[in-house]
mmCIF file of C-alpha atoms in Angstrom:
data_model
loop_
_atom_site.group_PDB
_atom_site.id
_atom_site.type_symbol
_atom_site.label_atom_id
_atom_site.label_comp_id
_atom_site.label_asym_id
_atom_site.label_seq_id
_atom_site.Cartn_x
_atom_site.Cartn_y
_atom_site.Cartn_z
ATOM 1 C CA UNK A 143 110.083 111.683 104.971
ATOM 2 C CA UNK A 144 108.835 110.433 108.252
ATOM 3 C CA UNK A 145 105.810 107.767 107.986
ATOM 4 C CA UNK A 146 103.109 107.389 110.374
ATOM 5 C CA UNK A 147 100.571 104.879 110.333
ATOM 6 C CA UNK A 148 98.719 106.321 113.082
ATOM 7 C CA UNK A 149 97.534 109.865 114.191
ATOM 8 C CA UNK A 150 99.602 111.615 117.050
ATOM 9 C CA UNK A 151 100.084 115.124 118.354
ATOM 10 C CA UNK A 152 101.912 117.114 115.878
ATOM 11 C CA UNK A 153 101.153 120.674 115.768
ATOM 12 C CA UNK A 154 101.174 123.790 113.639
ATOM 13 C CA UNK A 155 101.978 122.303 110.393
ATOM 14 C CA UNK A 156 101.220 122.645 106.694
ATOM 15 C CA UNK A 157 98.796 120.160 105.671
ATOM 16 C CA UNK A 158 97.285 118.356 102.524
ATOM 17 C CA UNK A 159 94.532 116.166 102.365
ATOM 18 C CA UNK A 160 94.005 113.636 99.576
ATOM 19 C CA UNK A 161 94.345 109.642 98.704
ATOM 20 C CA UNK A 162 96.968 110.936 95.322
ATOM 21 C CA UNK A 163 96.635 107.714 93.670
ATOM 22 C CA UNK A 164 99.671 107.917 90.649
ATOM 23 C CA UNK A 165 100.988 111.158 92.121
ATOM 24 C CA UNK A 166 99.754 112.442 89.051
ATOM 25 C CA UNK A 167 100.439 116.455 87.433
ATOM 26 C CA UNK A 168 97.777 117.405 89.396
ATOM 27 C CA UNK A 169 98.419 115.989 92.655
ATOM 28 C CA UNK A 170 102.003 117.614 92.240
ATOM 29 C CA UNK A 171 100.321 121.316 92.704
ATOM 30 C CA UNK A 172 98.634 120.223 95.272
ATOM 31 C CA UNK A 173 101.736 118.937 97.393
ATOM 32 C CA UNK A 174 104.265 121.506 96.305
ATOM 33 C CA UNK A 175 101.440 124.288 97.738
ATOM 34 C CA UNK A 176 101.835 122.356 100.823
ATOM 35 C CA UNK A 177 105.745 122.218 101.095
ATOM 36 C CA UNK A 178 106.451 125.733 99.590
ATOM 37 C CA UNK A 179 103.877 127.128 102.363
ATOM 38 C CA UNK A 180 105.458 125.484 105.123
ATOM 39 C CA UNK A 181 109.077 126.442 103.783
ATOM 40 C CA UNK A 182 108.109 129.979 103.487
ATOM 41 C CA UNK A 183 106.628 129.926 106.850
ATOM 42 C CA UNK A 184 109.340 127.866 108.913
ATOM 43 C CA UNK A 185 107.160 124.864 108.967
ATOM 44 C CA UNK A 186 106.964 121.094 108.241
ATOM 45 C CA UNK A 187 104.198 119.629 105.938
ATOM 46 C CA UNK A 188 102.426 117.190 105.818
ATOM 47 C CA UNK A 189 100.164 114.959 103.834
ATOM 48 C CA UNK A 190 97.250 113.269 105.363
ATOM 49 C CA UNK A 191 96.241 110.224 103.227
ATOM 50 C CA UNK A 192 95.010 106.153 103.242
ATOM 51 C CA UNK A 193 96.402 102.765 102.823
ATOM 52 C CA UNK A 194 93.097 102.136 100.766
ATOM 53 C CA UNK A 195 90.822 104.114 98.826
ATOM 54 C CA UNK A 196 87.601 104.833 100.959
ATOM 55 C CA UNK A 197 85.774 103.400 98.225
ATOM 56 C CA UNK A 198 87.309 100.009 98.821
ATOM 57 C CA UNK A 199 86.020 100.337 102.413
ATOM 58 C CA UNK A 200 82.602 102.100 101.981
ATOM 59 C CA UNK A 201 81.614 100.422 98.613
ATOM 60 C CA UNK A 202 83.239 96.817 99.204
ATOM 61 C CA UNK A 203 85.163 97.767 95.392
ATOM 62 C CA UNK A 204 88.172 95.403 94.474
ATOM 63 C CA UNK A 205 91.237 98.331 94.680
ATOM 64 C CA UNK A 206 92.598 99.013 91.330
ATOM 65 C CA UNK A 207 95.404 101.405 91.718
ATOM 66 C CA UNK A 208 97.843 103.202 89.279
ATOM 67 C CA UNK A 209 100.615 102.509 91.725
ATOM 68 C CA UNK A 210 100.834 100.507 95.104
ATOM 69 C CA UNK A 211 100.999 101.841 98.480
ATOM 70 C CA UNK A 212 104.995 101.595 98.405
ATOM 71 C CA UNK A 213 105.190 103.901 95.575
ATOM 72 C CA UNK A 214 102.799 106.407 95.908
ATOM 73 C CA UNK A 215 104.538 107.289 99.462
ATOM 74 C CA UNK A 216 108.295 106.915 97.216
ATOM 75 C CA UNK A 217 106.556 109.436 94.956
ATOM 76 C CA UNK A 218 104.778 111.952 97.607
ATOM 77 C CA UNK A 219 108.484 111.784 99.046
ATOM 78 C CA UNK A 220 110.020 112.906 95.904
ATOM 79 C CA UNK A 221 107.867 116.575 96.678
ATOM 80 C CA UNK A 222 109.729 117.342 99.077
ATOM 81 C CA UNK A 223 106.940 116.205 102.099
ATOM 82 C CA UNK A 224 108.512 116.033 105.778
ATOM 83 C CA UNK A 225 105.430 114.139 106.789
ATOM 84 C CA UNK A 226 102.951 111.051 105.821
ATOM 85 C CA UNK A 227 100.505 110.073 107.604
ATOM 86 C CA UNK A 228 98.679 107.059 105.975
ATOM 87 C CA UNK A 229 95.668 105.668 108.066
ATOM 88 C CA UNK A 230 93.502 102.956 107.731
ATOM 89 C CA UNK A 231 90.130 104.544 106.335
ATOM 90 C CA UNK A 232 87.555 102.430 108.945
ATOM 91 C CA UNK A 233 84.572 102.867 110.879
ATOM 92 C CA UNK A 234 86.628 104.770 113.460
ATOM 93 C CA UNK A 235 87.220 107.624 109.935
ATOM 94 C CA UNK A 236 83.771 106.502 107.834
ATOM 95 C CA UNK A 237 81.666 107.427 110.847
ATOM 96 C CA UNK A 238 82.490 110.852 111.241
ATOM 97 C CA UNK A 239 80.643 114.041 110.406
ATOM 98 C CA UNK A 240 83.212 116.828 108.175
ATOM 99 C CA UNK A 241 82.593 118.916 111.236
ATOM 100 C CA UNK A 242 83.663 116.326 113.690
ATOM 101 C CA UNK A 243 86.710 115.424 111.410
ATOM 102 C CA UNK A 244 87.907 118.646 110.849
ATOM 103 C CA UNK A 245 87.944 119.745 114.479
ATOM 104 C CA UNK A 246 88.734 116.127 116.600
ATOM 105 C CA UNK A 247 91.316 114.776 113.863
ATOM 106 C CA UNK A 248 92.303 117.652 111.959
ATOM 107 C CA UNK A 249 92.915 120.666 114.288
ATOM 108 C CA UNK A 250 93.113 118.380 117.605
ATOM 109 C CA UNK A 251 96.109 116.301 116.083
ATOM 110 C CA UNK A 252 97.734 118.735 113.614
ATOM 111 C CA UNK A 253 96.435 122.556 114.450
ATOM 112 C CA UNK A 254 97.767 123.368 110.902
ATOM 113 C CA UNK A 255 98.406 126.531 109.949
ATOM 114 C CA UNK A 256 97.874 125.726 106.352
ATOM 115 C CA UNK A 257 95.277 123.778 104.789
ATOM 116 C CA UNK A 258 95.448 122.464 101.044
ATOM 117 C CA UNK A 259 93.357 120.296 99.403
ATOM 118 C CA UNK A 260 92.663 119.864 95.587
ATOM 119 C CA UNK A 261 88.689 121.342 94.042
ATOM 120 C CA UNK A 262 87.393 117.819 94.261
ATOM 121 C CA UNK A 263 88.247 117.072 97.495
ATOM 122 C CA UNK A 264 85.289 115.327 99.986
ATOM 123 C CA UNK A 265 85.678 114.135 103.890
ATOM 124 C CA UNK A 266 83.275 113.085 105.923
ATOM 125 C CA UNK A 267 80.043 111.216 106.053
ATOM 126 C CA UNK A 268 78.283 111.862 102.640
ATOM 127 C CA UNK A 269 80.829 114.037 101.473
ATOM 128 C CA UNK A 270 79.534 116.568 103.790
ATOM 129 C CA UNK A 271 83.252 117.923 104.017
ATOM 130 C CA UNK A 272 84.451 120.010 101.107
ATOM 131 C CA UNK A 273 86.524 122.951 99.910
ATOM 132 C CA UNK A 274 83.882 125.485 101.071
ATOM 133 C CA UNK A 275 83.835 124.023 104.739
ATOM 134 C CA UNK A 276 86.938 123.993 105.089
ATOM 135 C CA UNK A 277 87.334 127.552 103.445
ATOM 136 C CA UNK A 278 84.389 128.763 105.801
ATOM 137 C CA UNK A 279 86.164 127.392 109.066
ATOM 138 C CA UNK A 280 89.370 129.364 108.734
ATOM 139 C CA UNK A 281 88.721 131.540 111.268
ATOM 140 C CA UNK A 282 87.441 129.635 113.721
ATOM 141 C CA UNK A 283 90.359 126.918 113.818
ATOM 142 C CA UNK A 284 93.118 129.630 112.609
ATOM 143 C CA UNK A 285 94.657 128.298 109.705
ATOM 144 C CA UNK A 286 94.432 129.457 106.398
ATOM 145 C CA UNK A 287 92.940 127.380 102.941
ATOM 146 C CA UNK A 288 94.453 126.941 99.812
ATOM 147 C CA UNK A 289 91.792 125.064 97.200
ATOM 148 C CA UNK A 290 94.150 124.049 94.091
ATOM 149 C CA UNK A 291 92.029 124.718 91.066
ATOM 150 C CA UNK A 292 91.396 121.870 87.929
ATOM 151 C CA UNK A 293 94.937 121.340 86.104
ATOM 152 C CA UNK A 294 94.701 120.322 82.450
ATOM 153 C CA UNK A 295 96.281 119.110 80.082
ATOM 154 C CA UNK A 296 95.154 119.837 76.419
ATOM 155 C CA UNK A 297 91.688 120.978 77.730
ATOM 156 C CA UNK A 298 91.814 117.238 79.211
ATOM 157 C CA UNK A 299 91.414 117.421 83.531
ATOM 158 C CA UNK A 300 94.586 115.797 84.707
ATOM 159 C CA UNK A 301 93.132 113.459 87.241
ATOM 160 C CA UNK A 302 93.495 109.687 88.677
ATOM 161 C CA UNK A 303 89.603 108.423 87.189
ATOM 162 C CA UNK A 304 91.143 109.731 83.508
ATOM 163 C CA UNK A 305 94.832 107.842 83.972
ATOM 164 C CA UNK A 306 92.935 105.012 85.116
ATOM 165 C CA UNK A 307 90.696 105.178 81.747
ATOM 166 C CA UNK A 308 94.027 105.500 79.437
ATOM 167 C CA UNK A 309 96.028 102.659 81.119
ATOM 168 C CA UNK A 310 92.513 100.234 80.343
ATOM 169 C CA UNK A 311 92.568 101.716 77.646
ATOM 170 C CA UNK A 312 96.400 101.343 76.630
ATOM 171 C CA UNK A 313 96.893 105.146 76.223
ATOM 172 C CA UNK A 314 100.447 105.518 76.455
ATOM 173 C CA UNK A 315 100.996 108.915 75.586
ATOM 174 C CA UNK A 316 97.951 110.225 77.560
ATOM 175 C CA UNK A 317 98.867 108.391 80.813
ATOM 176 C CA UNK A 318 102.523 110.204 80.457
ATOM 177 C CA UNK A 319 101.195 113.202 79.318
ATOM 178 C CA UNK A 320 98.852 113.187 82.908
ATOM 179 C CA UNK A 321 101.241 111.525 85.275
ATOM 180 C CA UNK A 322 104.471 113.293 84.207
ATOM 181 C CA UNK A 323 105.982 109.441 83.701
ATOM 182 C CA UNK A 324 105.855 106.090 82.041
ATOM 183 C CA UNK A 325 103.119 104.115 83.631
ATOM 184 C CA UNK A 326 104.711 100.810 85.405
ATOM 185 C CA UNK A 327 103.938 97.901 87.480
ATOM 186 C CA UNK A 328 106.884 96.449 89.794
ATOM 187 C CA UNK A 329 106.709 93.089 90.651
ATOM 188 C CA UNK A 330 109.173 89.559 91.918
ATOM 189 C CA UNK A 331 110.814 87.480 88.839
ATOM 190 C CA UNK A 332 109.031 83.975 89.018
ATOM 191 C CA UNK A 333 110.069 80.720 87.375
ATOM 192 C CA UNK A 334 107.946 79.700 84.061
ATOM 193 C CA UNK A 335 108.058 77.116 81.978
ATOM 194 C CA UNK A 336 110.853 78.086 80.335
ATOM 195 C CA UNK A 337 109.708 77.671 77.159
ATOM 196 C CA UNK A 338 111.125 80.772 75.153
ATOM 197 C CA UNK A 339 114.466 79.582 75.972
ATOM 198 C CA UNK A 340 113.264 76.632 73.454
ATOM 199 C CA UNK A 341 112.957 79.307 70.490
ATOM 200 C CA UNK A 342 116.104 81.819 71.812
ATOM 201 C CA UNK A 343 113.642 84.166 73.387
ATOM 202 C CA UNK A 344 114.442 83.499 77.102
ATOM 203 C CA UNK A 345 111.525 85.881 79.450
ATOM 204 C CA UNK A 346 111.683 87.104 82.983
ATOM 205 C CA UNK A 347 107.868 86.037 84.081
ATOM 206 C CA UNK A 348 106.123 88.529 86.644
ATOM 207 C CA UNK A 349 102.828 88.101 87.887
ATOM 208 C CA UNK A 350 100.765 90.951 86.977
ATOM 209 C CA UNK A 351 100.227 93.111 90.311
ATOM 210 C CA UNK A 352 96.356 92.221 91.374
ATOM 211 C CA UNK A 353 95.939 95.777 92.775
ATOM 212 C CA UNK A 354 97.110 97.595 89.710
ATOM 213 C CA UNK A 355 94.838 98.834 86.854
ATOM 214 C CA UNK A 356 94.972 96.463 83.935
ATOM 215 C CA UNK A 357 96.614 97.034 80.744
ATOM 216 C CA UNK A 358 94.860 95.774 77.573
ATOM 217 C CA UNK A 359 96.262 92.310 76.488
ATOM 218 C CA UNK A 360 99.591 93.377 73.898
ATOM 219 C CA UNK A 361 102.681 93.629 72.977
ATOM 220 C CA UNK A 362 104.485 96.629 74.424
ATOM 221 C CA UNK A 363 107.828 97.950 73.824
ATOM 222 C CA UNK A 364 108.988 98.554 77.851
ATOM 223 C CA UNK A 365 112.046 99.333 79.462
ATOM 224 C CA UNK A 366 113.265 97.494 82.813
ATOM 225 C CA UNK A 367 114.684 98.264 85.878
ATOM 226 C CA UNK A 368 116.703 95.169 87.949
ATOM 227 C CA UNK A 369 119.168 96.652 90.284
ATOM 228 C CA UNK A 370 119.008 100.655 89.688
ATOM 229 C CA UNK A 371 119.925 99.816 85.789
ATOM 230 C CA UNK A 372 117.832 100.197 83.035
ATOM 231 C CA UNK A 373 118.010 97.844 79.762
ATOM 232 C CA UNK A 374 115.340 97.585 76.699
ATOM 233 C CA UNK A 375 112.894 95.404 76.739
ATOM 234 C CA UNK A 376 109.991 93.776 74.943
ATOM 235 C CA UNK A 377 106.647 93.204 76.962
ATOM 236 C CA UNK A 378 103.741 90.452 76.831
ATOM 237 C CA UNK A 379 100.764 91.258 78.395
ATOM 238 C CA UNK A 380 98.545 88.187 78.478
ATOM 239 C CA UNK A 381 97.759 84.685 79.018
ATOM 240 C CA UNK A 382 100.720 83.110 76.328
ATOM 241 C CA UNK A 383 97.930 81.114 74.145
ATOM 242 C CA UNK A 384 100.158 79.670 72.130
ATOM 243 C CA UNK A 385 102.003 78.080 74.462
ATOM 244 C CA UNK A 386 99.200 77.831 77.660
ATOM 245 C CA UNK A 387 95.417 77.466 78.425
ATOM 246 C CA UNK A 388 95.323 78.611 81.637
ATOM 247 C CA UNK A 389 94.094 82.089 81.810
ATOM 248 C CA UNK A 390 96.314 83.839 84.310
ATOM 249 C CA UNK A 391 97.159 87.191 83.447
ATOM 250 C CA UNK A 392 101.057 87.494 83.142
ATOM 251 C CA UNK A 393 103.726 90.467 82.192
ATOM 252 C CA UNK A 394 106.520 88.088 79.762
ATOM 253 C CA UNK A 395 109.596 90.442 79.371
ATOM 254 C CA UNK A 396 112.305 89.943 77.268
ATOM 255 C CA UNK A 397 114.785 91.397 77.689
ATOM 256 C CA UNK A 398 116.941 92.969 74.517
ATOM 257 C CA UNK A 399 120.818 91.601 74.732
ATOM 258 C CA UNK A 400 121.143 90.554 78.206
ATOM 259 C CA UNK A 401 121.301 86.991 80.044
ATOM 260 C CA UNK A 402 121.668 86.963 83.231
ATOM 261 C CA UNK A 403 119.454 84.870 86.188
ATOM 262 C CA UNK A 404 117.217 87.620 87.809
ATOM 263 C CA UNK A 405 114.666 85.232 89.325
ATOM 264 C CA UNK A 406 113.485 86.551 92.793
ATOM 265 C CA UNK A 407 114.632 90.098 91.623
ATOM 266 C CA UNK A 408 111.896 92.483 91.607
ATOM 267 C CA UNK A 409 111.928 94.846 89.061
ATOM 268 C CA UNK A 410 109.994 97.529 87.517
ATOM 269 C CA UNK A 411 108.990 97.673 83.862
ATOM 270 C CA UNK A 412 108.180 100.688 82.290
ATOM 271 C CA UNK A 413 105.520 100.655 79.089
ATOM 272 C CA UNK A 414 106.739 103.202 76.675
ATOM 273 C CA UNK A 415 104.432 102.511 73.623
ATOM 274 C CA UNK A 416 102.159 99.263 72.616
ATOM 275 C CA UNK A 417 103.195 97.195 69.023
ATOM 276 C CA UNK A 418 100.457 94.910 68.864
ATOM 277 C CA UNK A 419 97.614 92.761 70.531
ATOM 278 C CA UNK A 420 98.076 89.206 72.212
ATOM 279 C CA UNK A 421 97.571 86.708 69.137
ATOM 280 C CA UNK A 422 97.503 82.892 69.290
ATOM 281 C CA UNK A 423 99.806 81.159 66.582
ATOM 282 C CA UNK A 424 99.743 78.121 65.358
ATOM 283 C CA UNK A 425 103.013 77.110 66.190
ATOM 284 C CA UNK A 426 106.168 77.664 67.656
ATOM 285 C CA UNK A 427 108.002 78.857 64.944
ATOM 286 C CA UNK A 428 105.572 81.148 63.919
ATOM 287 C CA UNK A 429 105.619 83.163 67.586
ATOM 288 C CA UNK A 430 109.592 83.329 66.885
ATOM 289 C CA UNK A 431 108.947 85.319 64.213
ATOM 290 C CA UNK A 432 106.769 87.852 65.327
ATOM 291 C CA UNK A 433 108.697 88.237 68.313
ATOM 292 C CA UNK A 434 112.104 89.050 66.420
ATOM 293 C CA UNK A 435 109.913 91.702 64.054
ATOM 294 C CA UNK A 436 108.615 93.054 67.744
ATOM 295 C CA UNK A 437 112.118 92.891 69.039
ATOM 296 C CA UNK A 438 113.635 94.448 65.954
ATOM 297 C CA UNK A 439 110.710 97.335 65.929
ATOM 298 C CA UNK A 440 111.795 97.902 70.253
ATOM 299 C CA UNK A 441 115.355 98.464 68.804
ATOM 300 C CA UNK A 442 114.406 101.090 65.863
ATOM 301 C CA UNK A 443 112.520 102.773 68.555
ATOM 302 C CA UNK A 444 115.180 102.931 71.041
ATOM 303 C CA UNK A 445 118.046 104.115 68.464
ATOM 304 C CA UNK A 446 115.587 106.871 67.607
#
């Protein structure tokens, strides 16, 4: 897939429009529309998107995404899209009427010959731009509209507002059952204080991503990712008060029968299903033993 950060002259393709935060079931109609249209019609697709969320830009919000940049365009590659094209949303984008966008970015840059958005789907100064615009403007700008109707899941709409809820919410299931994966955060191996080496429970210490929806304070049984292999893992989400007062939010993996040095290494751990809430203990030897009981309930879950 070919990444733009700006808009250039690239004509009669099939387009979709859409920020796909998580890449989510959803999101996956909406891009395979796009690819199978231009495949069936000799033509490259393409998906029109932003760095940030227009809220962040038109509201002044703080992002908090389900994946970074970096992966949502991994995971719009995995559909198959020959094209991504992902702008920054600013005055030169807020400012324009659907109209205006439509015709001066849209059809002056792209002419597409297929149009696909999702039902929710807004552009343009008040949301003036929607599904029926662009449905109504076929004609007059020759390409033709696909709308993607709501996807559910167990009467539940699959969308990125919902995910968001279940991973503040520490939904596990849910958020798979909507994205189609384990929710993750990916992030550099930094040096702590080395104080689970003390009770035989070394951790890799990652800083929680600042961009990336919270997950509630726990315990979480997690898998992890350091150089394209995958080994079991037990997951702190917190602020360690046993051992710390300061209050910054940190992911504390273990990692089940392995011992190697990994600091610097990012990797990516995966939250498969939460054991227990963050608990202060009153000493030491106290947090050992919860945390073989949590390690020994990771490896009954794993050998199931």
């Amino acid at each position: 897939m070919e990444i733009f950060n700006t808009l250039n002259e690239n004509k009669n393709l099939s387009i979709c429009l859409g920020f796909f935060d998580g890449v989510h079931e959803g999101h996956k109609v909406v891009l395979k529309n796009t690819v199978n249209l231009a495949k069936q019609n000799g033509l490259k697709s393409a998906v029109i998107t932003f760095k940030d969320h227009p809220l962040c830009y038109l509201q002044n919000r703080t992002p908090q995404y389900i994946v970074s940049l970096e992966e949502r365009i991994k995971l719009i590659e995995t559909q198959g899209i020959d094209y991504a094209y992902v702008l920054e949303f600013d005055d030169s984008i807020a400012d324009y009427l659907a109209t205006d966008y439509l015709k001066e970015v849209l059809v002056k840059n792209f002419a597409p010959r297929f149009i696909t958005t999702g039902f929710n789907h807004y552009f343009g100064v008040n949301k003036q731009g929607n599904a029926e615009l662009l449905r109504n403007n076929q004609k007059n700008y020759n390409y033709k509209f696909y709308e993607i109707p709501p996807i559910t899941f167990n009467n539940t709409l699959i969308s990125s507002t919902k995910i968001r809820q279940y991973i503040g919410e520490g939904n596990l299931a849910d958020i798979k059952n909507l994205l189609g994966y384990d929710f993750y955060i990916k992030a550099p191996v930094i040096e702590g204080k080395k104080i689970g080496r003390t009770i035989s429970f070394p951790t890799a210490n990652l800083k929680y991503p600042k961009d990336i929806i919270k997950l509630p304070k726990g315990v979480y049984i997690a898998e992890a990712e350091i150089d394209g292999k995958i080994f079991s893992a037990v997951a702190n989400i917190g602020v360690r008060p046993t051992v710390s007062d300061e209050k910054k939010l940190l992911a504390e993996i273990h990692l089940l029968d392995f011992n190697k040095d990994i600091y610097g290494k990012n990797i990516k751990v995966i939250f498969r299903q939460k054991i227990r809430n963050e608990k202060k203990f009153d000493s030491l030897s106290e947090l050992k033993s919860r945390i073989i009981e949590d390690a020994s309930i990771a490896r009954k879950f794993f050998n199931s």
